[in-house]
Amino acid sequence: VDVEGGFERLAQLWGLKQWKVEQEGEVVVSQTSQCEKSCVARIDFTHADLPYECKALVSRPEFMCEHTELFVTLNMEMIRMLSPGDAIVSMKYDAQLDRAVKMLVGQYSQELRFTLRRDFPNEGMTVALLAPPNPGGYMMFPHFTFLSYYIVVRPLDETSQATKVTHFLELPWPSFPSWATAFLHQIAMSEIVWARRFNCTETFELAKNYYVVLCLQSCPRGTPLLPCHLTSDGAVHADGFIQDVNSVNVGHYAWVPAQQQGFNFPEYLEQLLQVLGFSAQVYDCLDGRRLVPYHATMLGRDWSRVEESFAKLFREQRSAYRLMHGGKGAPKVTQVTKPRFLNIWTRQREPVEDDVVEERNTFLNVQEPLKVSISGLQMRRAAEYP
């Protein structure tokens, strides 16, 4: 599915001004028929006792699949995890909600691409995009190449704990059918009833610690070192990713510098975990935003299992780094609560481009590409490894 096209479409819908209110009250249903050959339904309501950050974190598809007991109106199963906040899922609604959805879109596909994106369409907002993974996923309207459902959440204001929620559903009719209002109201009420029963305090802690973000810091004399085994003839043996064969022996390994050009911290971290005999997925993005090159994220439970062994191995790396380069400074890995992001959205891991890494004043400089798909603007800015 064209996810970027879907988010571009949401940016257009978010900017629409001429909405006709069909229903007022706790749930406001609006519609507009000014979008090409379709009409758009909009539902607005508020969760008075559900903070924005909690709502955003529990909306990740992988969290919803793992904690189905928290979501009484639907049963979501994971088909394929793509990245944090992005997955192919199977979604089954309860009987009442299923009927409402079928009245609106017909015999719908239960298999959906569920993608979360933070700070979109504006900073401080989170949007969930639900779309059939293949065009024509909704059988009633096979000619529609992209028929998606959007849920936008944001704080109601700066002082309250309330969360404002807006749903968008694009329908393939030139004018809005009045009978659809009741079914849209039913969809909104199912979420409102869920939120009133939701135990936010306990669940927020689960969602907040679902991932950890790790940061590579203090690389004063180039990239960190990789552990390698020595062959019987004394040669260094490793599976690529090596800058040269200069090595120092510390602990059980010969340590060599990681390749500077195209250095990628998530890949480097994965290699260290493999040395420890631990297989875990390490990501370079989180909730639809790409992390800066010296940040990486992984499941919190995976990190808890390997943290102690990793700390011991990385202490050896720090000793080897000082032995090789001299001085007191050496790379370190810390856990951060506020990750930093590039101004780019992607789910595919890519190494930093060869021409954007340079050594300056004993620090690694990474020119972070800023590629905003909606505007097509491309710029660069420098970010130093701290």
Short mmCIF file of C-alpha atoms in Angstrom, two decimals:
data_model
loop_
_atom_site.label_atom_id
_atom_site.label_comp_id
_atom_site.label_asym_id
_atom_site.label_seq_id
_atom_site.Cartn_x
_atom_site.Cartn_y
_atom_site.Cartn_z
CA VAL A 1 0.00 0.00 0.00
CA ASP A 2 1.20 3.53 -0.73
CA VAL A 3 1.64 4.64 2.88
CA GLU A 4 3.31 7.93 2.00
CA GLY A 5 0.47 8.68 -0.41
CA GLY A 6 -1.95 7.95 2.41
CA PHE A 7 -0.26 10.41 4.75
CA GLU A 8 -0.14 13.03 2.01
CA ARG A 9 -3.87 12.53 1.60
CA LEU A 10 -4.41 13.03 5.33
CA ALA A 11 -2.48 16.31 5.16
CA GLN A 12 -4.96 17.44 2.51
CA LEU A 13 -7.96 16.30 4.55
CA TRP A 14 -6.62 18.00 7.66
CA GLY A 15 -6.42 21.28 5.77
CA LEU A 16 -10.04 21.22 4.59
CA LYS A 17 -12.11 24.10 5.96
CA GLN A 18 -15.64 23.65 4.63
CA TRP A 19 -17.23 21.06 6.87
CA LYS A 20 -20.97 20.62 7.22
CA VAL A 21 -22.00 19.46 10.71
CA GLU A 22 -24.43 16.54 10.59
CA GLN A 23 -24.63 15.93 14.35
CA GLU A 24 -23.59 17.90 17.42
CA GLY A 25 -23.12 16.83 21.02
CA GLU A 26 -20.59 14.54 22.71
CA VAL A 27 -19.75 13.22 19.25
CA VAL A 28 -19.62 15.72 16.39
CA VAL A 29 -20.10 14.21 12.92
CA SER A 30 -19.18 16.43 9.98
CA GLN A 31 -18.85 15.86 6.27
CA THR A 32 -17.67 17.52 3.12
CA SER A 33 -18.32 16.65 -0.51
CA GLN A 34 -15.65 18.89 -1.99
CA CYS A 35 -12.94 16.22 -2.41
CA GLU A 36 -12.78 15.16 -6.03
CA LYS A 37 -15.40 12.40 -6.54
CA SER A 38 -15.70 11.37 -2.92
CA CYS A 39 -17.09 12.63 0.33
CA VAL A 40 -15.24 12.67 3.61
CA ALA A 41 -16.72 11.93 7.02
CA ARG A 42 -15.15 13.46 10.09
CA ILE A 43 -15.84 12.46 13.71
CA ASP A 44 -14.65 14.60 16.64
CA PHE A 45 -14.86 13.71 20.32
CA THR A 46 -12.85 14.01 23.54
CA HIS A 47 -11.45 11.57 26.09
CA ALA A 48 -11.72 13.60 29.30
CA ASP A 49 -9.59 11.30 31.49
CA LEU A 50 -7.17 9.76 28.99
CA PRO A 51 -3.89 11.73 28.61
CA TYR A 52 -2.56 12.20 25.10
CA GLU A 53 0.76 10.42 25.66
CA CYS A 54 -0.99 7.33 27.03
CA LYS A 55 -3.44 7.24 24.12
CA ALA A 56 -0.59 7.60 21.59
CA LEU A 57 1.58 4.85 23.10
CA VAL A 58 -1.18 2.26 23.52
CA SER A 59 -2.19 2.84 19.88
CA ARG A 60 0.87 1.05 18.52
CA PRO A 61 -0.35 -2.03 16.60
CA GLU A 62 2.19 -4.38 18.21
CA PHE A 63 1.09 -3.27 21.68
CA MET A 64 -2.57 -3.76 20.81
CA CYS A 65 -1.89 -7.25 19.43
CA GLU A 66 0.05 -8.25 22.54
CA HIS A 67 -2.52 -6.86 25.00
CA THR A 68 -5.83 -7.76 23.37
CA GLU A 69 -7.48 -7.95 26.80
CA LEU A 70 -7.35 -4.15 26.99
CA PHE A 71 -9.38 -3.57 23.82
CA VAL A 72 -12.83 -5.07 24.30
CA THR A 73 -14.41 -3.99 20.99
CA LEU A 74 -11.80 -5.55 18.71
CA ASN A 75 -9.42 -8.47 18.49
CA MET A 76 -6.18 -7.71 16.68
CA GLU A 77 -3.63 -10.33 15.65
CA MET A 78 -0.14 -9.70 14.29
CA ILE A 79 0.55 -10.95 10.76
CA ARG A 80 3.88 -9.25 10.16
CA MET A 81 5.81 -6.69 12.15
CA LEU A 82 7.48 -4.09 9.92
CA SER A 83 8.94 -1.64 12.43
CA PRO A 84 7.94 -0.01 15.73
CA GLY A 85 4.47 1.38 15.14
CA ASP A 86 4.01 -0.25 11.72
CA ALA A 87 2.57 -3.71 11.04
CA ILE A 88 0.27 -5.87 8.95
CA VAL A 89 -2.51 -7.02 11.26
CA SER A 90 -5.77 -8.93 11.24
CA MET A 91 -8.51 -6.89 12.89
CA LYS A 92 -11.85 -8.35 13.98
CA TYR A 93 -14.52 -6.17 15.59
CA ASP A 94 -17.26 -7.15 17.99
CA ALA A 95 -20.70 -7.79 16.45
CA GLN A 96 -22.07 -4.27 16.94
CA LEU A 97 -19.02 -2.46 15.60
CA ASP A 98 -18.63 -4.96 12.77
CA ARG A 99 -22.15 -4.17 11.58
CA ALA A 100 -21.47 -0.42 11.62
CA VAL A 101 -18.27 -0.80 9.60
CA LYS A 102 -19.93 -3.06 7.04
CA MET A 103 -22.75 -0.57 6.55
CA LEU A 104 -20.20 2.10 5.72
CA VAL A 105 -17.66 0.24 3.57
CA GLY A 106 -19.24 -3.10 2.70
CA GLN A 107 -17.48 -6.45 3.08
CA TYR A 108 -14.18 -5.07 4.29
CA SER A 109 -10.77 -6.73 4.43
CA GLN A 110 -9.80 -7.87 7.95
CA GLU A 111 -6.15 -7.70 6.95
CA LEU A 112 -4.90 -4.14 7.33
CA ARG A 113 -1.73 -2.10 7.23
CA PHE A 114 -1.68 -0.28 10.58
CA THR A 115 0.87 2.53 10.68
CA LEU A 116 1.44 5.02 13.49
CA ARG A 117 3.19 8.34 12.95
CA ARG A 118 4.13 10.86 15.64
CA ASP A 119 4.22 14.65 15.10
CA PHE A 120 1.92 14.40 12.11
CA PRO A 121 0.01 16.15 10.57
CA ASN A 122 1.38 18.75 13.00
CA GLU A 123 3.91 18.66 15.84
CA GLY A 124 2.44 17.28 19.05
CA MET A 125 -0.06 15.04 17.25
CA THR A 126 -0.17 11.33 16.48
CA VAL A 127 -2.01 9.70 13.60
CA ALA A 128 -2.92 6.07 12.98
CA LEU A 129 -3.43 5.04 9.36
CA LEU A 130 -5.46 1.90 8.67
CA ALA A 131 -5.52 0.72 5.07
CA PRO A 132 -6.01 -2.56 3.19
CA PRO A 133 -2.54 -3.87 2.23
CA ASN A 134 -3.69 -4.31 -1.38
CA PRO A 135 -5.69 -1.91 -3.57
CA GLY A 136 -9.35 -2.84 -3.71
CA GLY A 137 -9.30 -4.26 -0.19
CA TYR A 138 -12.87 -3.13 0.32
CA MET A 139 -14.96 -5.38 -1.90
CA MET A 140 -17.83 -2.92 -2.38
CA PHE A 141 -15.50 -0.39 -4.01
CA PRO A 142 -12.77 -2.32 -5.88
CA HIS A 143 -12.13 0.70 -8.13
CA PHE A 144 -10.80 2.67 -5.16
CA THR A 145 -7.00 2.51 -5.14
CA PHE A 146 -6.67 3.94 -1.64
CA LEU A 147 -9.50 3.87 0.87
CA SER A 148 -8.13 4.47 4.34
CA TYR A 149 -9.22 5.29 7.83
CA TYR A 150 -7.32 7.90 9.84
CA ILE A 151 -7.36 8.52 13.58
CA VAL A 152 -5.66 11.73 14.76
CA VAL A 153 -5.07 12.31 18.49
CA ARG A 154 -3.68 15.39 20.21
CA PRO A 155 -3.87 17.12 23.61
CA LEU A 156 -7.09 19.07 24.12
CA ASP A 157 -5.08 21.96 25.56
CA GLU A 158 -1.88 22.64 27.49
CA THR A 159 -3.44 22.46 30.96
CA SER A 160 -5.85 19.51 30.99
CA GLN A 161 -5.30 15.75 30.80
CA ALA A 162 -7.95 15.39 28.08
CA THR A 163 -7.25 14.08 24.59
CA LYS A 164 -8.96 15.28 21.43
CA VAL A 165 -9.66 12.58 18.82
CA THR A 166 -10.58 13.05 15.17
CA HIS A 167 -11.48 10.23 12.77
CA PHE A 168 -11.44 10.66 8.99
CA LEU A 169 -13.09 8.22 6.59
CA GLU A 170 -13.13 8.87 2.86
CA LEU A 171 -16.22 7.39 1.21
CA PRO A 172 -16.67 6.80 -2.56
CA TRP A 173 -19.88 8.80 -2.93
CA PRO A 174 -20.18 12.28 -4.45
CA SER A 175 -22.45 13.32 -1.56
CA PHE A 176 -22.68 12.21 2.04
CA PRO A 177 -25.61 9.82 2.78
CA SER A 178 -27.56 10.97 5.82
CA TRP A 179 -28.05 7.39 7.04
CA ALA A 180 -24.27 7.08 7.61
CA THR A 181 -24.35 9.53 10.56
CA ALA A 182 -25.77 6.98 13.00
CA PHE A 183 -23.11 4.41 12.16
CA LEU A 184 -20.28 6.93 12.48
CA HIS A 185 -21.68 7.94 15.87
CA GLN A 186 -21.70 4.26 16.87
CA ILE A 187 -18.01 3.87 15.95
CA ALA A 188 -17.09 6.89 18.06
CA MET A 189 -19.17 5.77 21.05
CA SER A 190 -17.46 2.38 21.09
CA GLU A 191 -14.12 4.13 21.63
CA ILE A 192 -15.55 6.54 24.22
CA VAL A 193 -17.00 3.67 26.27
CA TRP A 194 -13.65 1.84 26.05
CA ALA A 195 -11.74 4.90 27.28
CA ARG A 196 -14.03 5.32 30.30
CA ARG A 197 -13.20 1.77 31.44
CA PHE A 198 -9.52 2.02 30.63
CA ASN A 199 -6.93 1.69 33.44
CA CYS A 200 -4.54 4.36 32.22
CA THR A 201 -1.97 4.33 35.04
CA GLU A 202 -1.06 0.65 34.84
CA THR A 203 -1.24 0.40 31.06
CA PHE A 204 0.78 3.57 30.49
CA GLU A 205 3.76 2.05 32.31
CA LEU A 206 3.58 -1.04 30.08
CA ALA A 207 3.40 1.05 26.92
CA LYS A 208 6.08 3.53 28.01
CA ASN A 209 8.63 0.75 28.62
CA TYR A 210 7.70 -1.30 25.56
CA TYR A 211 10.76 0.05 23.70
CA VAL A 212 14.08 1.44 24.87
CA VAL A 213 16.10 3.97 22.91
CA LEU A 214 19.89 3.66 23.10
CA CYS A 215 22.38 6.36 22.25
CA LEU A 216 26.01 6.03 21.14
CA GLN A 217 28.06 8.81 22.71
CA SER A 218 31.65 10.04 23.01
CA CYS A 219 33.50 8.89 19.91
CA PRO A 220 36.44 11.33 20.11
CA ARG A 221 38.77 9.44 17.76
CA GLY A 222 36.56 7.74 15.24
CA THR A 223 34.08 4.90 15.23
CA PRO A 224 33.77 2.38 18.09
CA LEU A 225 35.47 -1.01 17.87
CA LEU A 226 34.14 -4.40 16.90
CA PRO A 227 35.15 -7.68 18.56
CA CYS A 228 36.75 -10.24 16.27
CA HIS A 229 38.28 -13.67 16.71
CA LEU A 230 41.90 -14.44 15.92
CA THR A 231 42.68 -17.31 13.57
CA SER A 232 45.48 -19.78 14.24
CA ASP A 233 47.88 -17.73 12.14
CA GLY A 234 47.11 -14.58 14.12
CA ALA A 235 44.97 -12.90 11.47
CA VAL A 236 41.80 -11.05 12.40
CA HIS A 237 38.62 -12.83 11.32
CA ALA A 238 35.30 -10.97 11.08
CA ASP A 239 32.22 -10.83 8.87
CA GLY A 240 32.78 -7.52 7.08
CA PHE A 241 32.00 -4.09 8.50
CA ILE A 242 35.71 -3.63 9.24
CA GLN A 243 37.72 -0.51 8.43
CA ASP A 244 41.20 -2.03 8.64
CA VAL A 245 43.12 -4.87 10.31
CA ASN A 246 44.75 -2.80 13.05
CA SER A 247 43.64 -4.45 16.26
CA VAL A 248 44.26 -4.63 19.98
CA ASN A 249 43.60 -7.63 22.21
CA VAL A 250 41.38 -7.07 25.25
CA GLY A 251 39.42 -9.79 26.98
CA HIS A 252 38.50 -12.66 24.69
CA TYR A 253 38.65 -10.67 21.45
CA ALA A 254 40.77 -8.72 19.06
CA TRP A 255 39.14 -5.31 18.63
CA VAL A 256 39.17 -3.45 15.31
CA PRO A 257 37.62 -0.13 14.26
CA ALA A 258 34.19 -0.30 12.68
CA GLN A 259 33.92 1.12 9.20
CA GLN A 260 33.55 4.89 9.32
CA GLN A 261 31.86 5.46 5.97
CA GLY A 262 28.26 4.33 6.17
CA PHE A 263 28.48 3.65 9.90
CA ASN A 264 25.11 2.59 11.26
CA PHE A 265 24.63 2.31 15.03
CA PRO A 266 21.62 -0.10 14.88
CA GLU A 267 23.66 -2.52 12.73
CA TYR A 268 26.68 -2.12 15.00
CA LEU A 269 24.52 -2.86 18.03
CA GLU A 270 23.03 -5.94 16.38
CA GLN A 271 26.52 -7.27 15.68
CA LEU A 272 27.54 -6.87 19.31
CA LEU A 273 24.38 -8.69 20.42
CA GLN A 274 25.21 -11.54 18.02
CA VAL A 275 28.66 -11.82 19.60
CA LEU A 276 26.85 -12.36 22.90
CA GLY A 277 24.77 -15.09 21.27
CA PHE A 278 21.63 -12.98 21.48
CA SER A 279 19.35 -12.45 18.50
CA ALA A 280 17.20 -9.33 18.67
CA GLN A 281 15.76 -6.89 16.17
CA VAL A 282 17.27 -3.42 16.42
CA TYR A 283 15.52 -0.57 14.63
CA ASP A 284 16.55 2.83 13.32
CA CYS A 285 13.04 4.28 13.46
CA LEU A 286 10.26 4.69 15.99
CA ASP A 287 6.59 5.46 15.38
CA GLY A 288 7.12 6.44 11.76
CA ARG A 289 10.10 8.72 12.36
CA ARG A 290 13.71 7.88 11.59
CA LEU A 291 16.12 8.19 14.49
CA VAL A 292 19.38 10.11 14.18
CA PRO A 293 22.23 7.76 13.15
CA TYR A 294 23.64 7.43 16.67
CA HIS A 295 20.30 6.30 18.18
CA ALA A 296 18.72 2.85 18.00
CA THR A 297 15.66 1.24 19.51
CA MET A 298 14.70 -2.29 20.53
CA LEU A 299 12.11 -4.04 22.67
CA GLY A 300 12.48 -3.22 26.34
CA ARG A 301 12.20 -6.87 27.38
CA ASP A 302 14.99 -7.82 24.95
CA TRP A 303 17.25 -5.13 26.35
CA SER A 304 16.55 -6.25 29.93
CA ARG A 305 17.75 -9.77 29.12
CA VAL A 306 21.02 -8.68 27.57
CA GLU A 307 21.84 -5.40 29.32
CA GLU A 308 24.21 -6.86 31.92
CA SER A 309 26.18 -8.96 29.42
CA PHE A 310 26.29 -6.08 26.97
CA ALA A 311 27.66 -3.71 29.62
CA LYS A 312 30.52 -6.11 30.36
CA LEU A 313 31.40 -6.52 26.67
CA PHE A 314 31.26 -2.79 26.02
CA ARG A 315 33.57 -2.08 28.95
CA GLU A 316 36.14 -4.21 27.14
CA GLN A 317 35.47 -2.19 24.00
CA ARG A 318 36.12 1.05 25.89
CA SER A 319 39.40 -0.30 27.24
CA ALA A 320 40.46 -1.43 23.76
CA TYR A 321 39.50 1.96 22.30
CA ARG A 322 41.70 3.83 24.79
CA LEU A 323 44.53 1.37 24.22
CA MET A 324 44.32 1.83 20.45
CA HIS A 325 43.87 5.61 20.31
CA GLY A 326 45.24 6.86 23.61
CA GLY A 327 43.54 9.40 25.85
CA LYS A 328 40.72 8.95 28.34
CA GLY A 329 37.70 9.35 26.04
CA ALA A 330 35.91 6.26 24.70
CA PRO A 331 32.51 5.47 23.18
CA LYS A 332 29.67 4.68 25.55
CA VAL A 333 26.08 3.53 25.11
CA THR A 334 23.37 5.07 27.29
CA GLN A 335 19.61 4.76 27.49
CA VAL A 336 17.70 7.97 26.68
CA THR A 337 14.13 8.99 27.39
CA LYS A 338 13.90 11.66 24.69
CA PRO A 339 15.06 10.27 21.33
CA ARG A 340 16.19 12.57 18.57
CA PHE A 341 14.84 12.21 15.05
CA LEU A 342 15.71 13.13 11.53
CA ASN A 343 13.10 15.11 9.67
CA ILE A 344 12.30 12.07 7.55
CA TRP A 345 9.86 9.16 7.74
CA THR A 346 11.00 5.71 6.69
CA ARG A 347 10.81 2.09 7.80
CA GLN A 348 13.72 0.67 5.82
CA ARG A 349 17.12 0.69 7.47
CA GLU A 350 19.66 2.53 5.38
CA PRO A 351 23.29 3.29 6.21
CA VAL A 352 24.31 6.92 6.40
CA GLU A 353 25.45 8.00 2.95
CA ASP A 354 29.17 7.72 2.36
CA ASP A 355 29.56 11.40 1.59
CA VAL A 356 27.85 12.65 4.73
CA VAL A 357 30.27 11.31 7.37
CA GLU A 358 33.43 13.20 8.11
CA GLU A 359 35.85 13.53 11.02
CA ARG A 360 36.14 17.06 12.31
CA ASN A 361 37.94 18.20 15.46
CA THR A 362 38.12 14.55 16.63
CA PHE A 363 34.34 14.14 16.45
CA LEU A 364 32.27 12.23 13.94
CA ASN A 365 30.04 14.61 12.03
CA VAL A 366 26.98 13.17 10.35
CA GLN A 367 25.14 15.28 7.82
CA GLU A 368 21.56 14.22 8.43
CA PRO A 369 19.45 14.27 5.23
CA LEU A 370 16.17 16.10 5.68
CA LYS A 371 13.74 14.71 3.14
CA VAL A 372 10.15 15.76 3.62
CA SER A 373 8.06 13.67 1.27
CA ILE A 374 5.05 15.97 1.27
CA SER A 375 6.88 19.05 0.06
CA GLY A 376 9.69 17.30 -1.78
CA LEU A 377 12.15 19.61 -0.01
CA GLN A 378 15.62 18.18 0.55
CA MET A 379 18.13 19.80 2.88
CA ARG A 380 20.95 18.73 5.17
CA ARG A 381 22.00 19.63 8.66
CA ALA A 382 24.97 18.53 10.75
CA ALA A 383 24.70 16.54 13.94
CA GLU A 384 27.69 15.58 16.02
CA TYR A 385 28.00 12.41 17.97
CA PRO A 386 27.81 13.70 21.53
#
